[in-house]
Amino acid sequence: MYTSIWKETLNLISLEVSYQEYNTWLSQIHYLSSDDKSITVAVPSKLIKDIITERYLKLINDKINNLVGKKIKLIISVNSSVSSKITSIPGTKGNKITKKINPRQSMFNPKYIFDKFVVGGSNDLAAAAAKKIAENPGKYWNPFFVYGGVGLGKTHLLHAIGQTIIDMFLEMKILYITGESFINDYITSIQKGTMNSFRIKYRKADLLLIDDVHSIQGKEGTMEELFHTFNTLYAAKKQMVFTSDRPPKELKKLEDRLRSRFEWGLTADIQPPNFEMRESILRQKIQEEKYTVPEKVIRFIAENFTWNIRELESALYKLFAYHDLVHEELNIDLAKRALKDMISIKSIEDISIDLIQKKVANAFNISFSDMKSKKRTKNIALPRQIAMYIVRNFTDYSTTEIGNEFGGKDHSTVIHAVTKIGNKYENDEMFKSRVDRIIKEIKQNL
Ligand code: ADP
Ligand code: MG
């Protein structure tokens, strides 16, 4: 019943957890059966069941419930005859595990290769440089530093480099690690008194790939170790590649000497994809999943998910799941329904300023007329600014028109409010969740 829901659930989860985690734990889950209320899966051992239950059950349940639209129970059974794909699992000595995948390869997601990386104006420099480096590590730019926002393909490129090198240079010692794991590795080595082997491990690498290196900012000991590792590898002409969510000069809490080293080689950015590129990416994923999706629907998704490729991909998986669930023709209407809670309101229906003003006023316990008044007291000004922000982001009204609807405010006042609330929204978690709750309320009233 829920076979494809299960598949799309895993697809969505694979976008959120690291490939190593996915490969080690989640890929051990085998789908068995499902009925209206539950999905039954099997894993090879009790230990794996415990770990999955503890670390991933909530995530899995959230995804399934969100896709199906109601609570579905996940039943995990243990069955040692369902084979395990990987060579070794930390802390599971004595478990019989069949060997299938080469451990050298298991750190990389087989989907993240150059052939599956769509190249366009937003990432062409990064992609071209990555390819050259992969064909000739240590010869061109050292280090290669790739930066860009979330979900734009940094990890994909890094894995593509790693996998190309693994295939071509069999003898090379390759280290792929996230900034976060590098910190943890450092801390553990200090606690266990194994700093020596920590140093040897990193300084003897032939290729060092660090994903999300921005996380080591402000971690003094870790930065120091990376600095020395860098110097050793650099002198030995060993290739290093780093990814980060921002360029070196904006890594404010990084030591200067490390920051300047990050800039010694080539720095390339990845920007959000333009419309044509988003369409090509969607087409490629659709082909991979062997689906048929009408052009109009592809365009609809490409128009609505503009700045994050991971979201673009999630939208597609969600659409597939919804389609399989309702068994209706895959058209625009179906896509709108499937993706309703993922896309901004204006693309679904016209939304009135009135509705936004009412909902925000309600949430802050002020009256609708106060919202539209000129009053400047703080308890009214803040909700009014929030309402302006929501109107600006979710409708097509100009700032002048918005000003008119809020007690005849000047357009520059509106711009000020929108910027101020936007900043607070980005930087204040509590505030963000409060505003998100209001936005959700508004959507439910459409
Ligand atoms: P980041 O590390 O920048 O947050 P990822 O590399 O994890 O982003 O990419 C998010 C998702 O988008 C991945 O599934 C990846 O395969 C996909 N993706 C990103 N860029 C491209 C691209 N240019 N072509 C095809 N898929 C891409
Ligand atoms: Mg990443």
Coordinates of C-alpha atoms and ligand atoms in Angstrom, one line a residue:
M1 CA 0.0 0.0 0.0
Y2 CA 2.6 2.5 1.0
T3 CA 5.6 1.1 -1.0
S4 CA 6.3 4.3 -2.8
I5 CA 5.6 6.4 0.3
W6 CA 8.4 4.5 2.0
K7 CA 10.7 5.0 -0.9
E8 CA 10.1 8.8 -1.0
T9 CA 10.4 8.9 2.8
L10 CA 13.9 7.5 2.4
N11 CA 14.6 9.9 -0.5
L12 CA 13.7 12.9 1.7
I13 CA 15.7 11.7 4.6
S14 CA 18.7 11.1 2.4
L15 CA 18.6 14.8 1.7
E16 CA 18.8 15.7 5.4
V17 CA 21.4 13.3 6.9
S18 CA 24.9 12.8 5.9
Y19 CA 25.7 10.0 3.4
Q20 CA 27.8 8.2 5.9
E21 CA 24.9 8.1 8.4
Y22 CA 22.5 7.1 5.7
N23 CA 24.8 4.4 4.4
T24 CA 25.6 3.0 7.9
W25 CA 22.1 3.0 9.4
L26 CA 19.2 3.9 7.2
S27 CA 20.2 1.8 4.3
Q28 CA 19.8 -1.3 6.6
I29 CA 16.1 -0.9 6.7
H30 CA 14.2 -3.2 4.4
Y31 CA 10.6 -2.6 3.5
L32 CA 8.4 -5.6 4.2
S33 CA 4.7 -4.6 3.9
S34 CA 2.1 -2.0 4.8
D35 CA -1.5 -1.5 5.4
D36 CA -3.8 1.5 6.0
K37 CA -2.4 2.2 9.4
S38 CA 1.2 0.9 9.5
I39 CA 4.4 0.2 7.6
T40 CA 6.5 -2.8 8.6
V41 CA 10.2 -2.9 7.9
A42 CA 13.0 -5.2 9.0
V43 CA 16.6 -4.6 10.1
P44 CA 19.3 -7.2 10.4
S45 CA 19.9 -7.0 14.2
K46 CA 18.6 -5.7 17.5
L47 CA 21.4 -3.3 17.8
I48 CA 20.6 -1.7 14.5
K49 CA 17.0 -1.5 15.5
D50 CA 17.9 0.2 18.8
I51 CA 20.1 2.8 17.1
I52 CA 17.6 3.5 14.4
T53 CA 14.8 3.9 17.0
E54 CA 16.8 6.2 19.1
R55 CA 18.3 8.4 16.4
Y56 CA 16.0 8.3 13.4
L57 CA 12.5 7.1 14.4
K58 CA 11.2 10.6 15.0
L59 CA 12.6 11.9 11.7
I60 CA 11.1 8.9 9.8
N61 CA 7.7 9.2 11.5
D62 CA 7.6 12.9 10.8
K63 CA 8.3 12.4 7.1
I64 CA 5.8 9.5 6.7
N65 CA 3.1 11.4 8.5
N66 CA 3.7 14.5 6.5
L67 CA 3.6 12.6 3.2
V68 CA 0.5 10.6 4.0
G69 CA -1.2 13.3 5.9
K70 CA -2.1 11.2 8.9
K71 CA -0.3 9.1 11.5
I72 CA 1.1 5.9 10.3
K73 CA 2.8 3.5 12.7
L74 CA 6.3 2.2 11.8
I75 CA 6.9 -1.3 12.9
I76 CA 10.5 -2.4 13.0
S77 CA 11.2 -6.1 13.1
V78 CA 14.5 -7.8 13.5
N79 CA 15.4 -10.5 10.9
S80 CA 19.0 -11.5 10.6
S81 CA 18.4 -12.9 7.1
V82 CA 17.9 -9.5 5.7
S83 CA 21.4 -8.8 4.5
S84 CA 23.5 -6.0 5.7
K85 CA 25.2 -4.0 2.9
I86 CA 28.2 -2.7 4.7
T87 CA 31.5 -4.0 5.8
S88 CA 31.7 -2.9 9.4
I89 CA 29.6 -1.1 11.8
P90 CA 31.2 0.6 14.7
G91 CA 30.8 -1.3 18.0
T92 CA 29.2 -4.4 16.5
K93 CA 32.0 -6.9 16.8
G94 CA 30.8 -10.4 16.4
N95 CA 27.9 -9.6 14.2
K96 CA 27.9 -11.5 11.0
I97 CA 28.0 -8.9 8.2
T98 CA 28.4 -9.7 4.6
K99 CA 30.9 -7.7 2.6
K100 CA 29.6 -6.0 -0.5
I101 CA 30.7 -2.4 -0.7
N102 CA 34.3 -1.3 -0.8
P103 CA 34.8 0.8 2.3
R104 CA 36.9 3.3 0.4
Q105 CA 33.8 4.0 -1.6
S106 CA 31.3 3.9 1.2
M107 CA 32.1 7.4 2.4
F108 CA 30.7 8.9 -0.8
N109 CA 27.2 9.0 -2.0
P110 CA 27.1 7.2 -5.4
K111 CA 24.6 9.7 -6.7
Y112 CA 27.0 12.6 -6.1
I113 CA 29.1 12.3 -9.2
F114 CA 30.1 14.7 -12.0
D115 CA 27.8 13.1 -14.5
K116 CA 24.8 14.0 -12.3
F117 CA 25.9 17.5 -11.5
V118 CA 24.0 20.0 -13.8
V119 CA 26.3 22.8 -14.7
G120 CA 25.1 26.4 -15.4
G121 CA 26.0 30.0 -14.9
S122 CA 25.6 29.8 -11.1
N123 CA 28.2 27.0 -10.6
D124 CA 30.3 26.7 -13.8
L125 CA 33.5 27.9 -12.4
A126 CA 33.3 25.7 -9.3
A127 CA 32.3 22.7 -11.4
A128 CA 35.1 23.2 -14.0
A129 CA 37.7 23.7 -11.3
A130 CA 36.5 20.7 -9.4
K131 CA 36.8 18.5 -12.5
K132 CA 40.4 19.6 -13.2
I133 CA 41.4 19.0 -9.6
A134 CA 39.9 15.6 -9.6
E135 CA 41.8 14.6 -12.7
N136 CA 45.1 16.0 -11.4
P137 CA 45.1 16.4 -7.7
G138 CA 47.8 18.7 -6.3
K139 CA 48.7 20.1 -9.6
Y140 CA 46.4 23.2 -10.0
W141 CA 45.1 25.1 -7.1
N142 CA 45.7 24.3 -3.5
P143 CA 43.5 24.6 -1.6
F144 CA 40.4 24.7 -3.6
F145 CA 37.8 26.5 -1.6
V146 CA 34.1 26.3 -2.6
Y147 CA 31.4 28.3 -0.8
G148 CA 27.7 28.9 -1.2
G149 CA 24.3 28.8 0.6
V150 CA 22.6 25.6 1.8
G151 CA 21.5 23.0 -0.7
L152 CA 23.3 24.4 -3.6
G153 CA 25.6 21.4 -4.4
K154 CA 28.8 21.9 -2.3
T155 CA 28.7 18.4 -0.8
H156 CA 27.8 17.0 -4.2
L157 CA 30.9 18.5 -5.8
L158 CA 33.1 17.4 -3.0
H159 CA 31.9 13.8 -3.2
A160 CA 32.3 14.0 -7.0
I161 CA 36.0 15.0 -6.6
G162 CA 36.5 12.2 -4.1
Q163 CA 34.9 9.5 -6.2
T164 CA 36.8 10.5 -9.3
I165 CA 40.1 10.4 -7.5
I166 CA 39.3 7.0 -5.8
D167 CA 38.7 5.5 -9.2
M168 CA 41.8 6.9 -10.8
F169 CA 44.4 6.9 -8.1
L170 CA 44.1 3.7 -6.3
E171 CA 47.0 4.2 -3.9
M172 CA 45.9 7.6 -2.6
K173 CA 45.0 8.0 1.0
I174 CA 41.8 9.9 0.9
L175 CA 40.3 11.6 3.9
Y176 CA 36.8 13.0 3.7
I177 CA 35.4 14.6 6.8
T178 CA 32.9 17.3 7.8
G179 CA 34.1 20.2 9.9
E180 CA 31.9 19.0 12.7
S181 CA 33.4 15.5 12.7
F182 CA 36.9 17.0 12.6
I183 CA 36.1 18.9 15.8
N184 CA 34.8 15.7 17.4
D185 CA 37.7 13.7 16.3
Y186 CA 40.0 16.3 17.8
I187 CA 38.2 16.4 21.1
T188 CA 38.1 12.6 21.3
S189 CA 41.8 12.4 20.6
I190 CA 42.5 14.8 23.4
Q191 CA 40.3 12.9 25.8
K192 CA 41.8 9.5 24.9
G193 CA 45.4 10.9 24.7
T194 CA 45.7 9.8 21.1
M195 CA 46.7 13.2 19.6
N196 CA 49.7 11.6 18.0
S197 CA 47.7 9.2 15.8
F198 CA 45.2 12.0 15.1
R199 CA 48.1 14.1 13.7
I200 CA 49.5 11.3 11.7
K201 CA 46.2 10.4 10.3
Y202 CA 45.6 13.9 8.9
R203 CA 49.1 14.9 8.0
K204 CA 49.7 11.6 6.1
A205 CA 46.7 12.1 3.8
D206 CA 47.2 12.4 0.1
L207 CA 43.9 14.1 -0.3
L208 CA 42.0 16.0 2.3
L209 CA 38.4 16.9 1.8
I210 CA 36.7 18.9 4.5
D211 CA 33.0 19.6 4.1
D212 CA 31.4 22.6 5.9
V213 CA 34.7 23.8 7.3
H214 CA 32.9 26.9 8.6
S215 CA 31.9 24.9 11.6
I216 CA 35.4 25.0 13.1
Q217 CA 35.2 28.8 13.5
G218 CA 35.9 29.8 17.1
K219 CA 37.2 26.3 18.0
E220 CA 40.7 27.2 19.0
G221 CA 42.3 23.8 19.4
T222 CA 40.7 22.5 16.2
M223 CA 41.8 25.6 14.2
E224 CA 45.3 25.2 15.4
E225 CA 45.4 21.5 14.3
L226 CA 44.0 22.3 10.9
F227 CA 46.6 25.0 10.5
H228 CA 49.4 22.6 11.1
T229 CA 47.8 19.9 9.0
F230 CA 47.4 22.5 6.2
N231 CA 51.0 23.5 6.3
T232 CA 52.2 19.9 6.2
L233 CA 50.0 18.9 3.3
Y234 CA 50.6 22.1 1.4
A235 CA 54.4 21.7 1.6
A236 CA 54.0 18.1 0.3
K237 CA 51.7 19.3 -2.5
K238 CA 48.8 17.2 -1.4
Q239 CA 45.5 18.5 -2.6
M240 CA 43.0 20.0 -0.1
V241 CA 39.4 20.9 -0.8
F242 CA 37.2 22.8 1.5
T243 CA 33.5 23.8 1.4
S244 CA 32.0 26.5 3.4
D245 CA 28.7 28.4 3.7
R246 CA 30.6 31.7 3.1
P247 CA 33.9 33.0 1.7
P248 CA 37.0 33.0 3.8
K249 CA 37.0 36.7 4.5
E250 CA 33.5 36.4 6.0
L251 CA 34.6 33.6 8.4
K252 CA 34.9 36.1 11.2
K253 CA 35.8 33.8 14.0
L254 CA 38.5 32.0 12.1
E255 CA 42.2 32.6 12.9
D256 CA 43.7 35.1 10.5
R257 CA 46.5 32.8 9.5
L258 CA 44.1 30.0 8.6
R259 CA 41.8 32.4 6.7
S260 CA 44.6 33.7 4.6
R261 CA 45.7 30.1 3.8
F262 CA 42.2 29.3 2.6
E263 CA 42.7 32.0 0.1
W264 CA 46.0 30.8 -1.2
G265 CA 44.5 28.6 -3.9
L266 CA 41.3 29.0 -5.8
T267 CA 38.1 30.3 -4.3
A268 CA 34.8 29.6 -6.2
D269 CA 31.3 30.3 -5.3
I270 CA 28.0 28.5 -6.1
Q271 CA 25.0 30.7 -6.5
P272 CA 21.3 29.7 -6.6
P273 CA 20.4 28.3 -10.0
N274 CA 18.4 30.3 -12.6
F275 CA 15.1 29.0 -14.0
E276 CA 16.5 27.0 -16.9
M277 CA 19.0 25.3 -14.6
R278 CA 16.3 24.4 -12.1
E279 CA 14.3 22.9 -15.0
S280 CA 17.3 20.8 -16.1
I281 CA 17.9 19.6 -12.6
L282 CA 14.3 18.6 -12.2
R283 CA 14.4 16.8 -15.5
Q284 CA 17.4 14.9 -14.5
K285 CA 16.0 13.8 -11.2
I286 CA 12.7 12.8 -12.9
Q287 CA 14.6 10.6 -15.3
E288 CA 16.6 9.0 -12.5
E289 CA 13.3 8.1 -10.7
K290 CA 11.8 6.9 -14.0
Y291 CA 8.8 9.1 -13.7
T292 CA 6.8 11.0 -16.4
V293 CA 6.0 14.5 -15.4
P294 CA 4.2 17.0 -17.7
E295 CA 6.2 20.1 -18.8
K296 CA 3.8 22.4 -17.1
V297 CA 4.3 20.8 -13.8
I298 CA 8.1 20.9 -14.1
R299 CA 7.8 24.6 -14.9
F300 CA 5.5 25.1 -11.9
I301 CA 8.0 23.6 -9.5
A302 CA 10.9 25.4 -11.1
E303 CA 9.1 28.7 -10.7
N304 CA 8.3 28.1 -7.0
F305 CA 11.5 26.7 -5.6
T306 CA 14.1 29.2 -6.5
W307 CA 17.0 29.3 -4.2
N308 CA 17.8 25.8 -2.9
I309 CA 18.3 22.7 -4.9
R310 CA 17.7 20.4 -2.0
E311 CA 14.2 22.0 -1.6
L312 CA 13.6 21.6 -5.3
E313 CA 14.4 17.9 -5.0
S314 CA 12.3 17.5 -1.9
A315 CA 9.3 19.0 -3.7
L316 CA 9.7 16.5 -6.4
Y317 CA 9.8 13.5 -4.0
K318 CA 6.8 14.9 -2.2
L319 CA 4.9 15.2 -5.5
F320 CA 5.8 11.6 -6.4
A321 CA 4.6 10.3 -3.0
Y322 CA 1.4 12.3 -3.2
H323 CA 0.7 11.1 -6.7
D324 CA 1.2 7.5 -5.7
L325 CA -1.1 8.0 -2.8
V326 CA -4.1 9.5 -4.5
H327 CA -3.7 7.8 -7.9
E328 CA -4.9 10.8 -9.8
E329 CA -3.5 12.3 -13.0
L330 CA -0.3 14.1 -12.4
N331 CA -1.2 17.7 -13.4
I332 CA -0.8 21.2 -12.1
D333 CA -3.8 20.9 -9.7
L334 CA -2.3 17.8 -8.2
A335 CA 1.1 19.5 -7.9
K336 CA -0.5 22.5 -6.1
R337 CA -2.3 20.3 -3.7
A338 CA 0.8 18.2 -3.0
L339 CA 3.1 21.1 -2.4
K340 CA 0.7 23.5 -0.8
D341 CA 2.5 23.7 2.5
M342 CA 5.9 24.1 0.9
I343 CA 5.3 27.1 -1.4
S344 CA 4.6 30.7 -0.9
I345 CA 1.0 31.8 -0.8
K346 CA 0.9 34.1 -3.7
S347 CA 1.5 31.3 -6.2
I348 CA -1.4 29.4 -5.0
E349 CA -4.1 32.0 -4.6
D350 CA -4.6 35.7 -4.3
I351 CA -4.2 36.6 -0.7
S352 CA -5.6 39.7 0.7
I353 CA -3.8 42.2 2.9
D354 CA -6.9 42.1 5.1
L355 CA -6.5 38.5 5.9
I356 CA -2.8 39.0 6.9
Q357 CA -3.6 42.0 9.0
K358 CA -6.4 40.1 10.8
K359 CA -4.3 37.1 11.5
V360 CA -1.3 39.1 12.8
A361 CA -3.6 41.3 14.9
N362 CA -5.2 38.2 16.4
A363 CA -1.8 36.6 17.2
F364 CA -0.8 39.8 19.1
N365 CA -4.1 40.5 20.7
I366 CA -4.5 43.9 19.1
S367 CA -7.5 45.1 17.1
F368 CA -7.8 45.1 13.4
S369 CA -8.4 48.9 13.4
D370 CA -5.2 49.4 15.4
M371 CA -3.4 47.5 12.8
K372 CA -4.6 49.9 10.1
S373 CA -4.1 53.0 12.4
K374 CA -1.2 55.5 12.6
K375 CA -0.7 54.7 16.3
R376 CA 3.0 54.2 17.2
T377 CA 3.0 52.5 20.6
K378 CA 5.3 49.6 20.7
N379 CA 2.7 46.9 21.2
I380 CA 1.1 48.0 18.0
A381 CA 4.1 48.9 15.9
L382 CA 5.8 45.5 16.1
P383 CA 2.8 43.5 14.9
R384 CA 2.2 46.1 12.2
Q385 CA 5.7 45.7 11.0
I386 CA 5.4 41.9 11.0
A387 CA 2.2 42.2 8.9
M388 CA 4.0 44.5 6.4
Y389 CA 6.8 41.9 6.2
I390 CA 4.4 39.1 5.5
V391 CA 2.4 41.1 2.9
R392 CA 5.6 42.1 1.2
N393 CA 6.9 38.5 1.0
F394 CA 3.7 36.7 0.1
T395 CA 1.8 39.1 -2.2
D396 CA 2.6 41.3 -5.2
Y397 CA 1.6 44.6 -3.6
S398 CA 4.1 47.4 -4.0
T399 CA 5.6 49.1 -0.9
T400 CA 3.5 52.2 -1.7
E401 CA 0.3 50.2 -1.8
I402 CA 1.3 48.4 1.4
G403 CA 1.9 51.8 3.1
N404 CA -1.6 52.9 2.1
E405 CA -3.2 49.9 3.8
F406 CA -1.3 50.5 7.0
G407 CA -2.6 54.0 8.0
G408 CA -1.0 55.8 5.1
K409 CA 2.6 55.1 5.8
D410 CA 5.3 56.2 3.5
H411 CA 6.9 53.5 1.2
S412 CA 10.3 54.0 2.9
T413 CA 8.7 53.2 6.3
V414 CA 7.5 50.0 4.8
I415 CA 10.9 49.1 3.4
H416 CA 12.4 49.8 6.8
A417 CA 9.9 47.6 8.5
V418 CA 10.4 44.7 6.0
T419 CA 14.2 44.9 6.4
K420 CA 14.1 45.1 10.1
I421 CA 11.7 42.1 10.5
G422 CA 13.6 40.2 7.8
N423 CA 16.8 40.5 9.9
K424 CA 15.1 39.5 13.1
Y425 CA 13.5 36.6 11.3
E426 CA 16.9 35.3 10.1
N427 CA 18.7 35.7 13.4
D428 CA 16.2 35.0 16.1
E429 CA 14.9 31.5 16.3
M430 CA 12.0 32.2 18.7
F431 CA 10.9 35.1 16.6
K432 CA 11.1 33.1 13.5
S433 CA 8.9 30.3 14.9
R434 CA 6.4 32.8 16.1
V435 CA 6.1 34.4 12.6
D436 CA 6.1 31.0 11.0
R437 CA 3.1 30.0 13.1
I438 CA 1.2 33.1 11.9
I439 CA 2.1 32.3 8.3
K440 CA 0.9 28.8 8.7
E441 CA -2.4 30.1 10.2
I442 CA -2.8 32.4 7.2
K443 CA -2.3 29.5 4.8
Q444 CA -4.8 27.4 6.5
N445 CA -7.4 30.1 5.8
L446 CA -7.0 30.0 2.1
Ligands
ADP1 P1 25.1 21.7 0.0 O1 26.2 20.8 0.4 O2 25.6 22.9 -0.7 O3 24.2 22.1 1.1 P2 24.2 19.4 -1.5 O4 25.5 19.2 -2.2 O5 23.9 18.5 -0.4 O6 24.2 21.0 -1.0 O7 23.0 19.4 -2.6 C1 21.7 19.3 -2.2 C2 21.0 18.4 -3.2 O8 20.9 19.1 -4.4 C3 21.7 17.1 -3.4 O9 20.8 16.1 -3.5 C4 22.4 17.3 -4.7 O10 22.6 16.2 -5.5 C5 21.5 18.3 -5.5 N1 22.2 19.2 -6.3 C6 22.9 20.3 -6.0 N2 23.5 20.9 -7.0 C7 23.1 20.2 -8.1 C8 23.4 20.3 -9.5 N3 24.1 21.3 -10.0 N4 22.9 19.3 -10.3 C9 22.1 18.3 -9.8 N5 21.8 18.1 -8.5 C10 22.3 19.1 -7.7
MG2 MG 26.6 20.1 2.3

